[in-house]
PDB file of C-alpha atoms in Angstrom:
ATOM      1  CA  ALA A   1      76.368 232.056 -88.762  1.00  0.00           C
ATOM      2  CA  GLN A   2      76.039 232.758 -92.432  1.00  0.00           C
ATOM      3  CA  ARG A   3      73.496 235.373 -93.355  1.00  0.00           C
ATOM      4  CA  VAL A   4      71.702 236.626 -96.459  1.00  0.00           C
ATOM      5  CA  THR A   5      70.230 240.122 -96.523  1.00  0.00           C
ATOM      6  CA  GLN A   6      67.716 241.430 -98.999  1.00  0.00           C
ATOM      7  CA  PRO A   7      67.267 245.068 -98.022  1.00  0.00           C
ATOM      8  CA  GLU A   8      64.072 245.671-100.017  1.00  0.00           C
ATOM      9  CA  LYS A   9      60.906 243.859 -98.967  1.00  0.00           C
ATOM     10  CA  LEU A  10      58.955 245.488-101.789  1.00  0.00           C
ATOM     11  CA  LEU A  11      60.061 246.711-105.200  1.00  0.00           C
ATOM     12  CA  SER A  12      57.821 248.174-107.855  1.00  0.00           C
ATOM     13  CA  VAL A  13      58.897 249.109-111.390  1.00  0.00           C
ATOM     14  CA  PHE A  14      57.186 249.796-114.674  1.00  0.00           C
ATOM     15  CA  LYS A  15      57.120 247.321-117.532  1.00  0.00           C
ATOM     16  CA  GLY A  16      60.149 247.805-119.753  1.00  0.00           C
ATOM     17  CA  ALA A  17      62.228 249.423-117.013  1.00  0.00           C
ATOM     18  CA  PRO A  18      65.403 247.830-115.651  1.00  0.00           C
ATOM     19  CA  VAL A  19      65.159 245.776-112.483  1.00  0.00           C
ATOM     20  CA  GLU A  20      67.750 245.169-109.792  1.00  0.00           C
ATOM     21  CA  LEU A  21      67.017 243.108-106.695  1.00  0.00           C
ATOM     22  CA  LYS A  22      69.717 243.475-104.090  1.00  0.00           C
ATOM     23  CA  CYS A  23      71.290 240.662-102.112  1.00  0.00           C
ATOM     24  CA  ASN A  24      74.198 240.825 -99.693  1.00  0.00           C
ATOM     25  CA  TYR A  25      75.664 237.923 -97.804  1.00  0.00           C
ATOM     26  CA  SER A  26      78.085 237.116 -95.035  1.00  0.00           C
ATOM     27  CA  TYR A  27      80.025 233.912 -95.485  1.00  0.00           C
ATOM     28  CA  SER A  28      83.474 232.691 -94.564  1.00  0.00           C
ATOM     29  CA  GLY A  29      84.834 230.912 -97.610  1.00  0.00           C
ATOM     30  CA  SER A  30      83.526 230.576-101.145  1.00  0.00           C
ATOM     31  CA  PRO A  31      79.746 230.598-101.120  1.00  0.00           C
ATOM     32  CA  GLU A  32      77.428 228.949-103.593  1.00  0.00           C
ATOM     33  CA  LEU A  33      74.654 231.443-104.276  1.00  0.00           C
ATOM     34  CA  PHE A  34      71.206 231.133-105.767  1.00  0.00           C
ATOM     35  CA  TRP A  35      68.130 233.100-106.637  1.00  0.00           C
ATOM     36  CA  TYR A  36      64.794 231.378-106.103  1.00  0.00           C
ATOM     37  CA  VAL A  37      61.457 232.684-107.348  1.00  0.00           C
ATOM     38  CA  GLN A  38      57.912 232.046-106.247  1.00  0.00           C
ATOM     39  CA  TYR A  39      55.156 233.078-108.635  1.00  0.00           C
ATOM     40  CA  SER A  40      51.623 233.523-107.338  1.00  0.00           C
ATOM     41  CA  ARG A  41      50.142 230.213-106.213  1.00  0.00           C
ATOM     42  CA  GLN A  42      53.211 228.271-107.344  1.00  0.00           C
ATOM     43  CA  ARG A  43      55.992 226.536-105.487  1.00  0.00           C
ATOM     44  CA  LEU A  44      59.440 227.900-104.831  1.00  0.00           C
ATOM     45  CA  GLN A  45      61.665 227.221-107.820  1.00  0.00           C
ATOM     46  CA  LEU A  46      65.265 227.830-108.759  1.00  0.00           C
ATOM     47  CA  LEU A  47      65.798 230.846-111.008  1.00  0.00           C
ATOM     48  CA  LEU A  48      69.561 230.729-111.293  1.00  0.00           C
ATOM     49  CA  ARG A  49      72.747 229.688-109.519  1.00  0.00           C
ATOM     50  CA  HIS A  50      75.972 231.584-109.785  1.00  0.00           C
ATOM     51  CA  ILE A  51      78.182 228.636-110.689  1.00  0.00           C
ATOM     52  CA  SER A  52      76.219 227.941-113.865  1.00  0.00           C
ATOM     53  CA  ARG A  53      76.452 231.580-115.014  1.00  0.00           C
ATOM     54  CA  GLU A  54      73.280 231.073-117.027  1.00  0.00           C
ATOM     55  CA  SER A  55      70.756 233.743-117.898  1.00  0.00           C
ATOM     56  CA  ILE A  56      67.256 232.570-117.102  1.00  0.00           C
ATOM     57  CA  LYS A  57      64.191 234.487-118.318  1.00  0.00           C
ATOM     58  CA  GLY A  58      66.511 237.403-119.044  1.00  0.00           C
ATOM     59  CA  PHE A  59      67.795 237.583-115.452  1.00  0.00           C
ATOM     60  CA  THR A  60      71.483 237.594-114.585  1.00  0.00           C
ATOM     61  CA  ALA A  61      73.347 237.838-111.314  1.00  0.00           C
ATOM     62  CA  ASP A  62      77.018 238.504-110.737  1.00  0.00           C
ATOM     63  CA  LEU A  63      78.853 237.444-107.632  1.00  0.00           C
ATOM     64  CA  ASN A  64      80.914 240.322-106.243  1.00  0.00           C
ATOM     65  CA  LYS A  65      83.121 238.881-103.535  1.00  0.00           C
ATOM     66  CA  GLY A  66      84.586 242.276-102.643  1.00  0.00           C
ATOM     67  CA  GLU A  67      81.165 243.730-101.872  1.00  0.00           C
ATOM     68  CA  THR A  68      79.743 240.328-100.812  1.00  0.00           C
ATOM     69  CA  SER A  69      76.801 240.900-103.110  1.00  0.00           C
ATOM     70  CA  PHE A  70      74.819 238.826-105.607  1.00  0.00           C
ATOM     71  CA  HIS A  71      72.331 241.276-107.085  1.00  0.00           C
ATOM     72  CA  LEU A  72      69.739 240.046-109.582  1.00  0.00           C
ATOM     73  CA  LYS A  73      69.266 242.140-112.705  1.00  0.00           C
ATOM     74  CA  LYS A  74      67.084 242.285-115.765  1.00  0.00           C
ATOM     75  CA  PRO A  75      67.355 245.063-118.356  1.00  0.00           C
ATOM     76  CA  PHE A  76      63.676 245.173-119.341  1.00  0.00           C
ATOM     77  CA  ALA A  77      61.037 244.042-116.843  1.00  0.00           C
ATOM     78  CA  GLN A  78      57.965 242.139-117.995  1.00  0.00           C
ATOM     79  CA  GLU A  79      54.627 241.833-116.209  1.00  0.00           C
ATOM     80  CA  GLU A  80      55.129 238.081-115.763  1.00  0.00           C
ATOM     81  CA  ASP A  81      58.211 238.838-113.648  1.00  0.00           C
ATOM     82  CA  SER A  82      55.952 239.888-110.775  1.00  0.00           C
ATOM     83  CA  ALA A  83      56.749 237.419-107.998  1.00  0.00           C
ATOM     84  CA  MET A  84      58.527 236.868-104.708  1.00  0.00           C
ATOM     85  CA  TYR A  85      62.302 236.549-105.088  1.00  0.00           C
ATOM     86  CA  TYR A  86      64.624 234.940-102.554  1.00  0.00           C
ATOM     87  CA  CYS A  87      68.395 235.054-102.509  1.00  0.00           C
ATOM     88  CA  ALA A  88      70.045 232.052-100.849  1.00  0.00           C
ATOM     89  CA  LEU A  89      73.393 230.432-100.199  1.00  0.00           C
ATOM     90  CA  THR A  90      74.377 226.921 -99.254  1.00  0.00           C
ATOM     91  CA  GLU A  91      76.022 226.164 -95.932  1.00  0.00           C
ATOM     92  CA  VAL A  92      77.340 222.817 -94.768  1.00  0.00           C
ATOM     93  CA  ILE A  93      76.207 221.971 -91.240  1.00  0.00           C
ATOM     94  CA  GLN A  94      76.979 218.677 -89.544  1.00  0.00           C
ATOM     95  CA  GLY A  95      77.365 216.975 -92.916  1.00  0.00           C
ATOM     96  CA  ALA A  96      74.140 218.374 -94.328  1.00  0.00           C
ATOM     97  CA  GLN A  97      73.972 220.985 -97.019  1.00  0.00           C
ATOM     98  CA  LYS A  98      71.330 223.555 -96.159  1.00  0.00           C
ATOM     99  CA  LEU A  99      70.042 226.662 -97.861  1.00  0.00           C
ATOM    100  CA  VAL A 100      70.171 229.957 -96.001  1.00  0.00           C
ATOM    101  CA  PHE A 101      67.545 232.323 -97.386  1.00  0.00           C
ATOM    102  CA  GLY A 102      67.086 236.043 -97.266  1.00  0.00           C
ATOM    103  CA  GLN A 103      63.726 237.504 -96.268  1.00  0.00           C
ATOM    104  CA  GLY A 104      62.680 237.923 -99.870  1.00  0.00           C
ATOM    105  CA  THR A 105      61.710 240.815-102.122  1.00  0.00           C
ATOM    106  CA  ARG A 106      58.244 241.116-103.611  1.00  0.00           C
ATOM    107  CA  LEU A 107      58.648 242.466-107.131  1.00  0.00           C
ATOM    108  CA  THR A 108      55.668 244.090-108.805  1.00  0.00           C
ATOM    109  CA  ILE A 109      55.815 245.072-112.455  1.00  0.00           C
ATOM    110  CA  ASN A 110      53.316 247.787-113.296  1.00  0.00           C
ATOM    111  CA  PRO A 111      51.835 247.936-116.807  1.00  0.00           C
TER     112      PRO A 111
ATOM    113  CA  GLU B   1      59.392 212.414-113.579  1.00  0.00           C
ATOM    114  CA  THR B   2      57.318 213.315-110.530  1.00  0.00           C
ATOM    115  CA  GLY B   3      58.036 216.333-108.367  1.00  0.00           C
ATOM    116  CA  VAL B   4      57.881 216.761-104.612  1.00  0.00           C
ATOM    117  CA  THR B   5      54.432 216.285-103.132  1.00  0.00           C
ATOM    118  CA  GLN B   6      53.381 217.305 -99.638  1.00  0.00           C
ATOM    119  CA  SER B   7      50.313 216.484 -97.614  1.00  0.00           C
ATOM    120  CA  PRO B   8      48.116 217.831 -96.267  1.00  0.00           C
ATOM    121  CA  THR B   9      48.018 221.239 -97.936  1.00  0.00           C
ATOM    122  CA  HIS B  10      46.378 222.936 -94.968  1.00  0.00           C
ATOM    123  CA  LEU B  11      45.998 221.980 -91.335  1.00  0.00           C
ATOM    124  CA  ILE B  12      44.574 223.576 -88.209  1.00  0.00           C
ATOM    125  CA  LYS B  13      45.681 222.288 -84.807  1.00  0.00           C
ATOM    126  CA  THR B  14      45.217 223.330 -81.208  1.00  0.00           C
ATOM    127  CA  ARG B  15      48.102 224.424 -79.003  1.00  0.00           C
ATOM    128  CA  GLY B  16      49.636 221.418 -77.272  1.00  0.00           C
ATOM    129  CA  GLN B  17      48.621 218.926 -79.942  1.00  0.00           C
ATOM    130  CA  GLN B  18      50.947 216.932 -82.162  1.00  0.00           C
ATOM    131  CA  VAL B  19      51.113 217.039 -85.960  1.00  0.00           C
ATOM    132  CA  THR B  20      52.648 214.926 -88.726  1.00  0.00           C
ATOM    133  CA  LEU B  21      53.400 216.346 -92.145  1.00  0.00           C
ATOM    134  CA  ARG B  22      54.329 214.165 -95.116  1.00  0.00           C
ATOM    135  CA  CYS B  23      56.562 214.544 -98.122  1.00  0.00           C
ATOM    136  CA  SER B  24      57.244 212.376-101.164  1.00  0.00           C
ATOM    137  CA  SER B  25      60.568 213.218-102.733  1.00  0.00           C
ATOM    138  CA  GLN B  26      61.203 213.647-106.421  1.00  0.00           C
ATOM    139  CA  SER B  27      62.079 210.459-108.264  1.00  0.00           C
ATOM    140  CA  GLY B  28      65.809 209.773-107.998  1.00  0.00           C
ATOM    141  CA  HIS B  29      66.354 212.124-105.052  1.00  0.00           C
ATOM    142  CA  ASN B  30      67.701 210.477-101.895  1.00  0.00           C
ATOM    143  CA  THR B  31      67.952 213.516 -99.609  1.00  0.00           C
ATOM    144  CA  VAL B  32      65.083 215.401 -98.023  1.00  0.00           C
ATOM    145  CA  SER B  33      65.192 218.709 -96.153  1.00  0.00           C
ATOM    146  CA  TRP B  34      62.457 220.474 -94.222  1.00  0.00           C
ATOM    147  CA  TYR B  35      62.057 224.236 -93.922  1.00  0.00           C
ATOM    148  CA  GLN B  36      59.756 226.454 -91.881  1.00  0.00           C
ATOM    149  CA  GLN B  37      58.570 229.665 -93.508  1.00  0.00           C
ATOM    150  CA  ALA B  38      56.857 232.123 -91.186  1.00  0.00           C
ATOM    151  CA  LEU B  39      54.755 234.877 -92.682  1.00  0.00           C
ATOM    152  CA  GLY B  40      56.913 237.531 -94.328  1.00  0.00           C
ATOM    153  CA  GLN B  41      60.129 235.578 -93.807  1.00  0.00           C
ATOM    154  CA  GLY B  42      62.377 233.418 -95.899  1.00  0.00           C
ATOM    155  CA  PRO B  43      62.407 229.658 -95.305  1.00  0.00           C
ATOM    156  CA  GLN B  44      64.407 228.483 -92.268  1.00  0.00           C
ATOM    157  CA  PHE B  45      66.200 225.122 -92.284  1.00  0.00           C
ATOM    158  CA  ILE B  46      64.808 222.595 -89.807  1.00  0.00           C
ATOM    159  CA  PHE B  47      66.746 219.416 -90.660  1.00  0.00           C
ATOM    160  CA  GLN B  48      67.890 217.133 -93.439  1.00  0.00           C
ATOM    161  CA  TYR B  49      67.606 213.367 -93.903  1.00  0.00           C
ATOM    162  CA  TYR B  50      69.909 211.187 -95.954  1.00  0.00           C
ATOM    163  CA  ARG B  51      69.731 207.391 -96.047  1.00  0.00           C
ATOM    164  CA  GLU B  52      67.065 207.429 -93.341  1.00  0.00           C
ATOM    165  CA  GLU B  53      69.296 209.310 -90.891  1.00  0.00           C
ATOM    166  CA  GLU B  54      69.179 212.933 -89.759  1.00  0.00           C
ATOM    167  CA  ASN B  55      72.489 214.405 -90.908  1.00  0.00           C
ATOM    168  CA  GLY B  56      72.053 218.080 -90.059  1.00  0.00           C
ATOM    169  CA  ARG B  57      69.769 220.246 -87.952  1.00  0.00           C
ATOM    170  CA  GLY B  58      68.984 223.935 -87.677  1.00  0.00           C
ATOM    171  CA  ASN B  59      68.021 225.913 -84.567  1.00  0.00           C
ATOM    172  CA  PHE B  60      64.823 224.042 -83.795  1.00  0.00           C
ATOM    173  CA  PRO B  61      63.971 222.318 -80.490  1.00  0.00           C
ATOM    174  CA  PRO B  62      63.789 218.523 -80.131  1.00  0.00           C
ATOM    175  CA  ARG B  63      59.991 218.581 -80.333  1.00  0.00           C
ATOM    176  CA  PHE B  64      60.610 218.920 -84.079  1.00  0.00           C
ATOM    177  CA  SER B  65      61.528 215.451 -85.283  1.00  0.00           C
ATOM    178  CA  GLY B  66      61.480 213.542 -88.520  1.00  0.00           C
ATOM    179  CA  LEU B  67      61.759 210.288 -90.352  1.00  0.00           C
ATOM    180  CA  GLN B  68      62.895 209.178 -93.762  1.00  0.00           C
ATOM    181  CA  PHE B  69      61.691 205.914 -95.236  1.00  0.00           C
ATOM    182  CA  PRO B  70      63.447 203.456 -97.592  1.00  0.00           C
ATOM    183  CA  ASN B  71      61.597 204.985-100.563  1.00  0.00           C
ATOM    184  CA  TYR B  72      63.090 208.369 -99.508  1.00  0.00           C
ATOM    185  CA  SER B  73      59.746 209.849 -98.503  1.00  0.00           C
ATOM    186  CA  SER B  74      59.778 211.721 -95.217  1.00  0.00           C
ATOM    187  CA  GLU B  75      57.704 212.895 -92.282  1.00  0.00           C
ATOM    188  CA  LEU B  76      58.019 215.944 -90.071  1.00  0.00           C
ATOM    189  CA  ASN B  77      56.566 215.582 -86.587  1.00  0.00           C
ATOM    190  CA  VAL B  78      55.989 218.460 -84.214  1.00  0.00           C
ATOM    191  CA  ASN B  79      54.978 217.778 -80.614  1.00  0.00           C
ATOM    192  CA  ALA B  80      53.460 220.155 -78.069  1.00  0.00           C
ATOM    193  CA  LEU B  81      52.464 222.679 -80.708  1.00  0.00           C
ATOM    194  CA  GLU B  82      52.889 226.355 -79.915  1.00  0.00           C
ATOM    195  CA  LEU B  83      51.218 229.338 -81.537  1.00  0.00           C
ATOM    196  CA  ASP B  84      54.572 230.351 -83.072  1.00  0.00           C
ATOM    197  CA  ASP B  85      54.690 227.061 -84.962  1.00  0.00           C
ATOM    198  CA  SER B  86      52.078 228.474 -87.320  1.00  0.00           C
ATOM    199  CA  ALA B  87      53.868 228.650 -90.648  1.00  0.00           C
ATOM    200  CA  LEU B  88      54.272 227.168 -94.099  1.00  0.00           C
ATOM    201  CA  TYR B  89      56.345 223.985 -93.927  1.00  0.00           C
ATOM    202  CA  LEU B  90      58.314 223.193 -97.045  1.00  0.00           C
ATOM    203  CA  CYS B  91      59.931 219.959 -98.058  1.00  0.00           C
ATOM    204  CA  ALA B  92      62.796 219.921-100.553  1.00  0.00           C
ATOM    205  CA  SER B  93      64.466 216.926-102.131  1.00  0.00           C
ATOM    206  CA  THR B  94      67.818 216.625-103.862  1.00  0.00           C
ATOM    207  CA  GLN B  95      70.593 214.286-104.818  1.00  0.00           C
ATOM    208  CA  MET B  96      73.658 215.194-102.769  1.00  0.00           C
ATOM    209  CA  GLY B  97      75.382 218.081-104.506  1.00  0.00           C
ATOM    210  CA  GLY B  98      72.492 218.631-106.857  1.00  0.00           C
ATOM    211  CA  GLY B  99      69.754 221.252-107.034  1.00  0.00           C
ATOM    212  CA  TYR B 100      66.768 221.361-104.710  1.00  0.00           C
ATOM    213  CA  THR B 101      63.182 220.696-105.750  1.00  0.00           C
ATOM    214  CA  PHE B 102      60.584 222.154-103.413  1.00  0.00           C
ATOM    215  CA  GLY B 103      57.089 220.999-102.661  1.00  0.00           C
ATOM    216  CA  SER B 104      54.112 223.334-102.448  1.00  0.00           C
ATOM    217  CA  GLY B 105      54.151 223.208 -98.678  1.00  0.00           C
ATOM    218  CA  THR B 106      51.769 222.537 -95.825  1.00  0.00           C
ATOM    219  CA  ARG B 107      50.170 225.570 -94.195  1.00  0.00           C
ATOM    220  CA  LEU B 108      49.913 224.841 -90.464  1.00  0.00           C
ATOM    221  CA  THR B 109      47.802 227.058 -88.250  1.00  0.00           C
ATOM    222  CA  VAL B 110      47.976 226.591 -84.472  1.00  0.00           C
ATOM    223  CA  VAL B 111      45.112 228.100 -82.510  1.00  0.00           C
TER     224      VAL B 111
END
């Protein structure tokens, strides 16, 4: 089964410092990878997907197939970045396309 | 354009009872997926519905069942509730191949 691992449950950095949230995956084939974010009292929402190669809210993520990683980075953290972050990939099962999520990393930006 | 709405927002049930959770998909989305998110975990795929048929299922027992209606709204039914069924249940809608839009979830507590 495909798997997504986020090794850090909690991550705390100071405002203005660089941020890197780690994500590793196991997948046979070419995965489609995502980062989802959940701000306090809000619903889960898409932050970015690797195929679009967009930078959203200053975040970027590069797919490294050799290391099977899709780490999320931002050069200068802002307080509003405090949230729960989930890395996910899509897997096709029985004709359905499902998301496989990691356990999530709670990011706290200290003032 | 309306988003995904779920009802109820919170629910408390007794072990052994049955529960029905509801989801209205985003306008234009014909596919609905359900996820279970236990405390401290990432969402886990339960099943997906497309054109009123279940077209993919995760590792959940048959007492988890669902329906999709002609207007693409959906229900998740859980029979013979167990304490471990306590979780946040998320509904996500999409057009096949498109991005997922998540609802705010239903928090189910089984006592």
